[in-house]
Short mmCIF file of C-alpha atoms in Angstrom, two decimals:
data_model
loop_
_atom_site.label_atom_id
_atom_site.label_comp_id
_atom_site.label_asym_id
_atom_site.label_seq_id
_atom_site.Cartn_x
_atom_site.Cartn_y
_atom_site.Cartn_z
CA UNK A 115 10.85 -2.02 -17.39
CA UNK A 116 13.17 -2.78 -14.48
CA UNK A 117 10.45 -4.59 -12.56
CA UNK A 118 6.74 -5.24 -12.40
CA UNK A 119 6.61 -3.60 -8.96
CA UNK A 120 9.00 -1.47 -6.91
CA UNK A 121 8.45 -1.48 -3.14
CA UNK A 122 9.73 1.65 -1.39
CA UNK A 123 10.57 1.17 2.28
CA UNK A 124 11.35 -2.28 3.66
CA UNK A 125 10.21 -2.08 7.25
CA UNK A 126 7.23 -3.97 8.69
CA UNK A 127 4.84 -3.45 5.78
CA UNK A 128 7.33 -3.06 2.94
CA UNK A 129 9.17 -6.29 3.72
CA UNK A 130 5.80 -8.09 3.88
CA UNK A 131 4.62 -6.67 0.55
CA UNK A 132 7.93 -7.53 -1.12
CA UNK A 133 7.83 -11.10 0.17
CA UNK A 134 4.22 -11.66 -0.80
CA UNK A 135 4.69 -10.23 -4.31
CA UNK A 136 7.81 -12.32 -4.90
CA UNK A 137 6.07 -15.45 -3.59
CA UNK A 138 3.35 -14.87 -6.19
CA UNK A 139 5.98 -14.88 -8.93
CA UNK A 140 6.13 -11.17 -9.71
CA UNK A 141 9.36 -9.46 -10.73
CA UNK A 142 9.91 -7.08 -7.82
CA UNK A 143 12.56 -4.70 -6.50
CA UNK A 144 12.66 -3.45 -2.91
CA UNK A 145 14.44 -0.20 -2.03
CA UNK A 146 15.38 1.24 1.36
CA UNK A 147 17.64 4.12 2.34
CA UNK A 148 19.05 2.02 5.19
CA UNK A 149 19.60 -1.72 5.67
CA UNK A 150 16.54 -3.25 7.36
CA UNK A 151 16.00 -4.31 10.02
CA UNK A 152 17.34 -1.14 11.61
CA UNK A 153 16.54 1.20 14.54
CA UNK A 154 15.82 4.42 12.64
CA UNK A 155 12.13 4.05 11.86
CA UNK A 156 9.09 2.36 13.37
CA UNK A 157 9.89 -1.34 13.14
CA UNK A 158 12.31 -2.13 15.95
CA UNK A 159 12.41 -2.64 19.70
CA UNK A 160 12.77 -6.44 20.13
CA UNK A 161 9.07 -7.15 20.75
CA UNK A 162 5.64 -5.98 19.55
CA UNK A 163 2.25 -6.88 21.00
CA UNK A 164 -0.18 -8.85 18.88
CA UNK A 165 -3.76 -9.91 19.52
CA UNK A 166 -6.63 -10.77 17.20
CA UNK A 167 -9.54 -8.98 18.91
CA UNK A 168 -8.30 -5.50 18.15
CA UNK A 169 -10.22 -2.73 19.87
CA UNK A 170 -9.40 -0.34 17.04
CA UNK A 171 -12.18 -1.93 15.00
CA UNK A 172 -13.45 -5.04 13.25
CA UNK A 173 -12.02 -3.90 9.90
CA UNK A 174 -8.54 -4.76 11.19
CA UNK A 175 -9.27 -8.34 12.20
CA UNK A 176 -8.65 -9.93 8.76
CA UNK A 177 -5.17 -8.40 8.70
CA UNK A 178 -4.05 -9.64 12.09
CA UNK A 179 -5.63 -13.06 11.59
CA UNK A 180 -3.69 -13.44 8.34
CA UNK A 181 -0.53 -12.16 10.06
CA UNK A 182 -0.68 -14.90 12.70
CA UNK A 183 -1.00 -17.52 9.96
CA UNK A 184 1.83 -16.02 7.89
CA UNK A 185 4.20 -15.85 10.87
CA UNK A 186 3.55 -19.52 11.53
CA UNK A 187 4.32 -20.29 7.88
CA UNK A 188 7.50 -18.23 8.03
CA UNK A 189 8.58 -19.98 11.21
CA UNK A 190 8.18 -23.34 9.46
CA UNK A 191 10.06 -22.13 6.38
CA UNK A 192 12.96 -20.43 8.18
CA UNK A 193 13.28 -22.27 11.50
CA UNK A 194 13.10 -18.90 13.28
CA UNK A 195 10.95 -18.08 16.30
CA UNK A 196 8.89 -15.07 15.26
CA UNK A 197 5.70 -15.24 17.35
CA UNK A 198 5.41 -16.09 21.06
CA UNK A 199 1.89 -16.85 22.32
CA UNK A 200 2.12 -15.84 25.95
CA UNK A 201 -1.40 -14.37 26.12
CA UNK A 202 -2.54 -10.75 25.89
CA UNK A 203 -4.28 -8.80 28.66
CA UNK A 204 -6.15 -5.52 28.03
CA UNK A 205 -7.13 -3.68 31.23
CA UNK A 206 -9.04 -0.57 32.28
CA UNK A 207 -11.10 0.72 35.20
CA UNK A 208 -14.58 -0.71 34.95
CA UNK A 209 -16.51 2.40 35.87
CA UNK A 210 -14.41 5.27 34.55
CA UNK A 211 -13.87 6.70 31.05
CA UNK A 212 -10.76 5.62 29.16
CA UNK A 213 -9.42 6.00 25.64
CA UNK A 214 -6.86 4.15 23.58
CA UNK A 215 -5.91 5.00 19.99
CA UNK A 216 -8.84 7.38 19.96
CA UNK A 217 -11.36 4.71 20.94
CA UNK A 218 -13.35 4.77 24.22
CA UNK A 219 -13.97 1.64 26.29
CA UNK A 220 -11.16 -0.31 24.63
CA UNK A 221 -11.77 -3.36 26.81
CA UNK A 222 -15.43 -3.45 25.80
CA UNK A 223 -14.54 -2.98 22.14
CA UNK A 224 -12.00 -5.80 22.32
CA UNK A 225 -14.58 -8.07 23.93
CA UNK A 226 -17.19 -7.24 21.27
CA UNK A 227 -14.70 -7.98 18.50
CA UNK A 228 -13.75 -11.31 20.06
CA UNK A 229 -17.39 -12.34 20.26
CA UNK A 230 -18.09 -11.25 16.67
CA UNK A 231 -15.18 -13.26 15.28
CA UNK A 232 -15.28 -16.23 17.69
CA UNK A 233 -11.82 -15.45 19.05
CA UNK A 234 -11.09 -17.46 22.23
CA UNK A 235 -11.02 -15.11 25.21
CA UNK A 236 -11.87 -14.55 28.86
CA UNK A 237 -13.21 -11.59 30.81
CA UNK A 238 -11.31 -11.27 34.11
CA UNK A 239 -12.04 -9.27 37.24
CA UNK A 240 -9.44 -7.81 39.60
CA UNK A 241 -9.19 -10.85 41.85
CA UNK A 242 -8.59 -13.15 38.88
CA UNK A 243 -5.92 -10.82 37.51
CA UNK A 244 -4.10 -10.76 40.85
CA UNK A 245 -4.27 -14.54 41.19
CA UNK A 246 -2.94 -15.32 37.72
CA UNK A 247 -0.62 -12.37 37.21
CA UNK A 248 0.66 -11.36 40.67
CA UNK A 249 3.00 -8.67 39.38
CA UNK A 250 0.06 -6.55 38.14
CA UNK A 251 -1.19 -4.46 41.06
CA UNK A 252 -4.70 -3.69 39.91
CA UNK A 253 -7.37 -1.88 41.90
CA UNK A 254 -10.70 -3.53 42.63
CA UNK A 255 -12.53 -1.74 39.81
CA UNK A 256 -10.28 -3.01 37.01
CA UNK A 257 -11.76 -5.24 34.32
CA UNK A 258 -9.73 -7.08 31.71
CA UNK A 259 -10.03 -8.80 28.37
CA UNK A 260 -7.68 -11.78 28.13
CA UNK A 261 -6.79 -13.47 24.84
CA UNK A 262 -4.76 -16.67 25.34
CA UNK A 263 -3.71 -16.75 21.68
CA UNK A 264 -2.21 -13.28 21.81
CA UNK A 265 1.37 -12.45 22.67
CA UNK A 266 4.28 -10.79 20.95
CA UNK A 267 6.22 -10.93 17.73
CA UNK A 268 9.93 -10.23 17.28
CA UNK A 269 9.95 -7.38 14.74
CA UNK A 270 13.55 -7.44 13.61
CA UNK A 271 13.35 -11.19 13.04
CA UNK A 272 10.05 -10.87 11.16
CA UNK A 273 11.47 -8.27 8.79
CA UNK A 274 14.69 -10.20 8.22
CA UNK A 275 12.78 -13.43 7.58
CA UNK A 276 10.49 -11.80 5.01
CA UNK A 277 13.39 -10.18 3.21
CA UNK A 278 15.26 -13.47 3.07
CA UNK A 279 12.20 -15.24 1.73
CA UNK A 280 11.60 -12.46 -0.79
CA UNK A 281 15.16 -12.85 -2.08
CA UNK A 282 14.72 -16.62 -2.17
CA UNK A 283 11.73 -16.07 -4.46
CA UNK A 284 13.75 -13.84 -6.76
CA UNK A 285 13.20 -10.31 -5.41
CA UNK A 286 16.02 -7.80 -5.89
CA UNK A 287 16.81 -5.71 -2.82
CA UNK A 288 18.61 -2.35 -2.95
CA UNK A 289 19.61 -0.87 0.41
CA UNK A 290 21.54 2.28 1.22
CA UNK A 291 19.84 4.10 -1.66
CA UNK A 292 17.33 6.84 -0.91
CA UNK A 293 14.23 7.38 -3.05
CA UNK A 294 14.04 11.06 -3.95
CA UNK A 295 10.89 10.98 -6.11
CA UNK A 296 8.23 8.55 -7.29
CA UNK A 297 5.92 9.55 -10.15
CA UNK A 298 3.48 7.85 -12.44
CA UNK A 299 4.30 8.48 -16.09
CA UNK A 300 1.65 7.07 -18.39
CA UNK A 301 1.40 3.33 -17.79
CA UNK A 302 4.56 3.17 -15.70
CA UNK A 303 6.00 4.50 -12.45
CA UNK A 304 9.43 6.12 -12.25
CA UNK A 305 11.38 5.82 -9.00
CA UNK A 306 14.35 8.18 -8.75
CA UNK A 307 17.18 7.28 -6.38
CA UNK A 308 19.82 9.39 -4.66
CA UNK A 309 22.47 7.37 -6.49
CA UNK A 310 21.18 8.83 -9.76
CA UNK A 311 19.51 5.64 -10.91
CA UNK A 312 15.92 5.63 -12.15
CA UNK A 313 13.81 2.49 -11.80
CA UNK A 314 10.83 2.02 -14.11
CA UNK A 315 8.09 -0.37 -13.13
CA UNK A 316 4.49 -1.14 -13.88
CA UNK A 317 3.54 -0.27 -10.31
CA UNK A 318 5.04 0.98 -7.06
CA UNK A 319 4.13 0.54 -3.41
CA UNK A 320 5.19 3.23 -0.96
CA UNK A 321 5.58 1.89 2.58
CA UNK A 322 8.00 4.57 3.74
CA UNK A 323 6.46 5.28 7.13
CA UNK A 324 7.75 8.50 8.64
CA UNK A 325 9.37 9.47 5.34
CA UNK A 326 6.17 9.05 3.30
CA UNK A 327 4.78 12.56 3.76
CA UNK A 328 7.88 14.31 2.44
CA UNK A 329 8.27 11.83 -0.41
CA UNK A 330 4.68 11.92 -1.63
CA UNK A 331 3.65 15.51 -0.97
CA UNK A 332 -0.02 16.49 -1.08
CA UNK A 333 -2.21 15.28 0.59
CA UNK A 334 0.05 12.97 2.59
CA UNK A 335 2.25 15.73 3.96
CA UNK A 336 -0.91 17.20 5.51
CA UNK A 337 -2.43 13.94 6.74
CA UNK A 338 0.63 12.26 8.23
CA UNK A 339 2.09 13.40 11.54
CA UNK A 340 5.26 11.94 13.06
CA UNK A 341 5.49 11.47 16.83
CA UNK A 342 8.55 10.41 18.79
CA UNK A 343 7.89 7.52 21.17
CA UNK A 344 10.24 5.98 23.72
CA UNK A 345 10.69 2.35 24.75
CA UNK A 346 12.15 1.52 28.17
CA UNK A 347 13.75 -1.60 29.59
CA UNK A 348 13.94 -1.78 33.39
CA UNK A 349 15.90 -4.26 35.48
CA UNK A 350 13.72 -6.92 37.10
CA UNK A 351 14.08 -7.72 40.79
CA UNK A 352 16.02 -10.97 41.38
CA UNK A 353 13.08 -12.67 43.10
CA UNK A 354 10.30 -11.16 40.97
CA UNK A 355 7.14 -13.26 40.61
CA UNK A 356 5.54 -12.73 37.20
CA UNK A 357 3.30 -15.78 37.43
CA UNK A 358 3.39 -19.05 35.51
CA UNK A 359 2.53 -17.50 32.15
CA UNK A 360 3.01 -13.73 32.21
CA UNK A 361 1.19 -12.02 29.34
CA UNK A 362 1.81 -8.90 27.35
CA UNK A 363 -0.47 -6.21 28.71
CA UNK A 364 -2.17 -2.99 27.68
CA UNK A 365 -3.35 -0.94 30.64
CA UNK A 366 -5.51 2.16 30.36
CA UNK A 367 -5.43 3.78 33.81
CA UNK A 368 -6.94 7.20 33.08
CA UNK A 369 -9.30 9.05 30.76
CA UNK A 370 -6.98 10.01 27.86
CA UNK A 371 -4.84 8.20 25.29
CA UNK A 372 -1.67 9.01 27.24
CA UNK A 373 -2.93 7.69 30.60
CA UNK A 374 -1.69 4.31 29.62
CA UNK A 375 1.18 1.84 29.57
CA UNK A 376 1.94 -1.43 27.88
CA UNK A 377 4.48 -4.09 28.72
CA UNK A 378 5.99 -7.49 28.06
CA UNK A 379 7.19 -10.42 30.13
CA UNK A 380 10.96 -10.85 30.40
CA UNK A 381 12.35 -12.70 27.40
CA UNK A 382 13.91 -16.10 27.99
CA UNK A 383 17.20 -15.69 29.83
CA UNK A 384 16.73 -11.92 30.13
CA UNK A 385 16.44 -9.92 33.35
CA UNK A 386 14.94 -6.85 31.68
CA UNK A 387 11.27 -5.89 31.43
CA UNK A 388 10.17 -3.70 28.54
CA UNK A 389 7.42 -1.12 29.11
CA UNK A 390 6.30 2.01 27.28
CA UNK A 391 3.57 4.57 26.86
CA UNK A 392 2.59 6.90 24.00
CA UNK A 393 2.53 10.64 23.42
CA UNK A 394 0.88 12.70 20.70
CA UNK A 395 1.52 16.27 21.90
CA UNK A 396 4.91 16.76 20.28
CA UNK A 397 5.64 16.19 16.60
CA UNK A 398 8.93 15.59 14.86
CA UNK A 399 10.33 14.43 11.53
CA UNK A 400 11.96 11.21 10.43
CA UNK A 401 15.34 12.87 10.01
CA UNK A 402 15.09 15.46 12.77
CA UNK A 403 13.92 13.24 15.63
CA UNK A 404 15.93 13.23 18.85
CA UNK A 405 17.15 9.64 19.04
CA UNK A 406 18.95 9.97 22.34
CA UNK A 407 16.76 9.15 25.33
CA UNK A 408 17.55 11.20 28.42
CA UNK A 409 17.70 9.35 31.77
CA UNK A 410 14.96 11.67 33.02
CA UNK A 411 12.57 10.23 30.44
CA UNK A 412 12.94 6.72 31.84
CA UNK A 413 12.65 8.08 35.39
CA UNK A 414 9.41 9.85 34.48
CA UNK A 415 8.06 6.71 32.79
CA UNK A 416 8.70 4.68 35.92
CA UNK A 417 7.23 7.26 38.30
CA UNK A 418 4.15 8.10 36.24
CA UNK A 419 3.13 4.73 34.85
CA UNK A 420 5.05 1.79 36.35
CA UNK A 421 5.42 2.51 40.06
CA UNK A 422 2.57 1.04 42.07
CA UNK A 423 1.19 -0.84 39.08
CA UNK A 424 3.84 -3.36 38.02
CA UNK A 425 5.70 -5.19 40.77
CA UNK A 426 9.01 -6.94 40.36
CA UNK A 427 10.58 -4.13 38.35
CA UNK A 428 13.23 -1.80 39.70
CA UNK A 429 13.60 1.84 38.68
CA UNK A 430 16.95 1.05 37.05
CA UNK A 431 16.63 1.67 33.31
CA UNK A 432 19.13 -0.55 31.54
CA UNK A 433 18.11 0.45 28.02
CA UNK A 434 15.90 2.98 26.23
CA UNK A 435 15.24 3.65 22.57
CA UNK A 436 13.28 6.14 20.51
CA UNK A 437 10.99 5.08 17.70
CA UNK A 438 8.53 6.81 15.40
CA UNK A 439 4.76 6.69 15.09
CA UNK A 440 3.41 8.10 11.85
CA UNK A 441 -0.26 8.80 12.48
CA UNK A 442 -3.32 9.94 10.59
CA UNK A 443 -5.96 12.30 12.01
CA UNK A 444 -8.20 9.36 13.00
CA UNK A 445 -5.30 7.05 13.99
CA UNK A 446 -6.33 4.64 11.23
CA UNK A 447 -4.30 3.25 8.36
CA UNK A 448 -4.09 4.47 4.78
CA UNK A 449 -4.14 1.74 2.13
CA UNK A 450 -5.02 3.38 -1.18
CA UNK A 451 -3.81 4.69 -4.50
CA UNK A 452 -2.21 8.12 -4.55
CA UNK A 453 -4.62 10.72 -5.98
CA UNK A 454 -4.44 10.71 -9.78
CA UNK A 455 -1.87 7.89 -9.78
CA UNK A 456 -3.62 4.54 -9.95
CA UNK A 457 -0.35 2.65 -10.30
CA UNK A 458 1.04 4.03 -7.05
CA UNK A 459 -0.22 2.29 -3.90
CA UNK A 460 0.41 3.95 -0.54
CA UNK A 461 0.43 1.88 2.65
CA UNK A 462 0.98 4.35 5.48
CA UNK A 463 0.58 5.31 8.19
CA UNK A 464 0.36 2.46 10.67
CA UNK A 465 -0.43 4.95 13.45
CA UNK A 466 1.40 3.03 16.16
CA UNK A 467 -0.63 -0.17 16.00
CA UNK A 468 0.48 -1.62 12.69
CA UNK A 469 3.12 -4.25 13.27
CA UNK A 470 0.66 -6.95 14.29
CA UNK A 471 -1.20 -6.32 11.03
CA UNK A 472 1.79 -5.92 8.73
CA UNK A 473 2.21 -9.45 7.39
CA UNK A 474 -1.51 -9.64 6.61
CA UNK A 475 -1.50 -6.22 4.97
CA UNK A 476 1.41 -7.36 2.80
CA UNK A 477 -0.61 -10.34 1.64
CA UNK A 478 -3.72 -8.27 0.88
CA UNK A 479 -1.80 -5.59 -1.04
CA UNK A 480 0.13 -8.19 -3.01
CA UNK A 481 -3.07 -10.05 -3.92
CA UNK A 482 -4.72 -6.85 -5.07
CA UNK A 483 -1.75 -5.97 -7.28
CA UNK A 484 -1.39 -9.48 -8.66
CA UNK A 485 -5.08 -10.13 -9.37
CA UNK A 486 -6.78 -6.72 -9.36
CA UNK A 487 -9.03 -7.78 -6.49
CA UNK A 488 -8.63 -7.41 -2.74
CA UNK A 489 -9.68 -10.29 -0.46
CA UNK A 490 -10.42 -7.71 2.25
CA UNK A 491 -12.69 -4.66 2.13
CA UNK A 492 -10.28 -1.74 2.10
CA UNK A 493 -12.94 0.98 2.15
CA UNK A 494 -12.21 1.94 5.82
CA UNK A 495 -8.61 2.68 4.84
CA UNK A 496 -9.24 4.86 1.80
CA UNK A 497 -8.19 8.49 1.52
CA UNK A 498 -11.79 9.49 0.82
CA UNK A 499 -12.54 9.52 4.55
CA UNK A 500 -10.34 12.61 4.86
CA UNK A 501 -12.08 14.50 2.03
CA UNK A 502 -13.21 17.33 4.32
CA UNK A 503 -9.74 17.95 5.72
#
């Protein structure tokens, strides 16, 4: 055997799994076709929102809670800043239907989750939002969930830190080598690489994101859809007032999942403000995605979502980048064994809301592999829920 476990894909989840397995003393190899952190998948863009009271459902809370703890541990071990607690604000009209990640009343769901798990929070009305966060031009009917312990993580730094720590614990890392096939053969898994090498291990974890469907075939090629998303950075006005402690924000302003924007405060010493929305109408592939962002895309983002809602930001787009969401039919995660291959664990797709959970998922998957038992109920993330599709 070349290793006890091979981890395929070293982005948000893969780097976390590799680190956690290596920290538990397992002989592990991580493989990636590129050299993470990179800008070709789903784990880049400088900042990612994190909050513990996730409106997607209570089943996710153990992951994100563990992630916050792990990022703190990594910060202590590496001296890197990985997690900035600037507060997280989730907003929507109080009397109108909204949807986010397929879930109605996302503010109400976030509030219910916070209460169930004793997560410190506040419920703010429009006047309180305007007073504390003057750059957010909310209408009188807006309600908001505010989590002071939320904020953002720095994805490239998180990935790099976990890979460094994995190597420090003895993990081998192979980059620039594409996995062409992964198959269970008896009591082992064979991982074939584009270089011609074949790695044999007791187990494998596939965290290949947008590449997972093509690599794994049925049923993943049917269940996983890749969507191109665009991130935008606009120039801030010189005298912009973002308040004393500007939060990250998620703002549902209409009835559907695309009537929505999210944003970040300017980073220290930076005059740019990052904002984005989501789209699910147009699909793509990991290798065929259009990576160039046309100026008209940033102009449309500003006109449709930013103008009249976020003050202190000019229409001048100083940067834009494309990234990939790999989504399931219910926008939930898959964490399960491949059908008929109990030594092959699949952790995909993160459906656009996975980075905040990734460190915790890595810990749970590693514990399950190392001990045979998961500390978290993974039933909501099993393939069985798609049996009728």
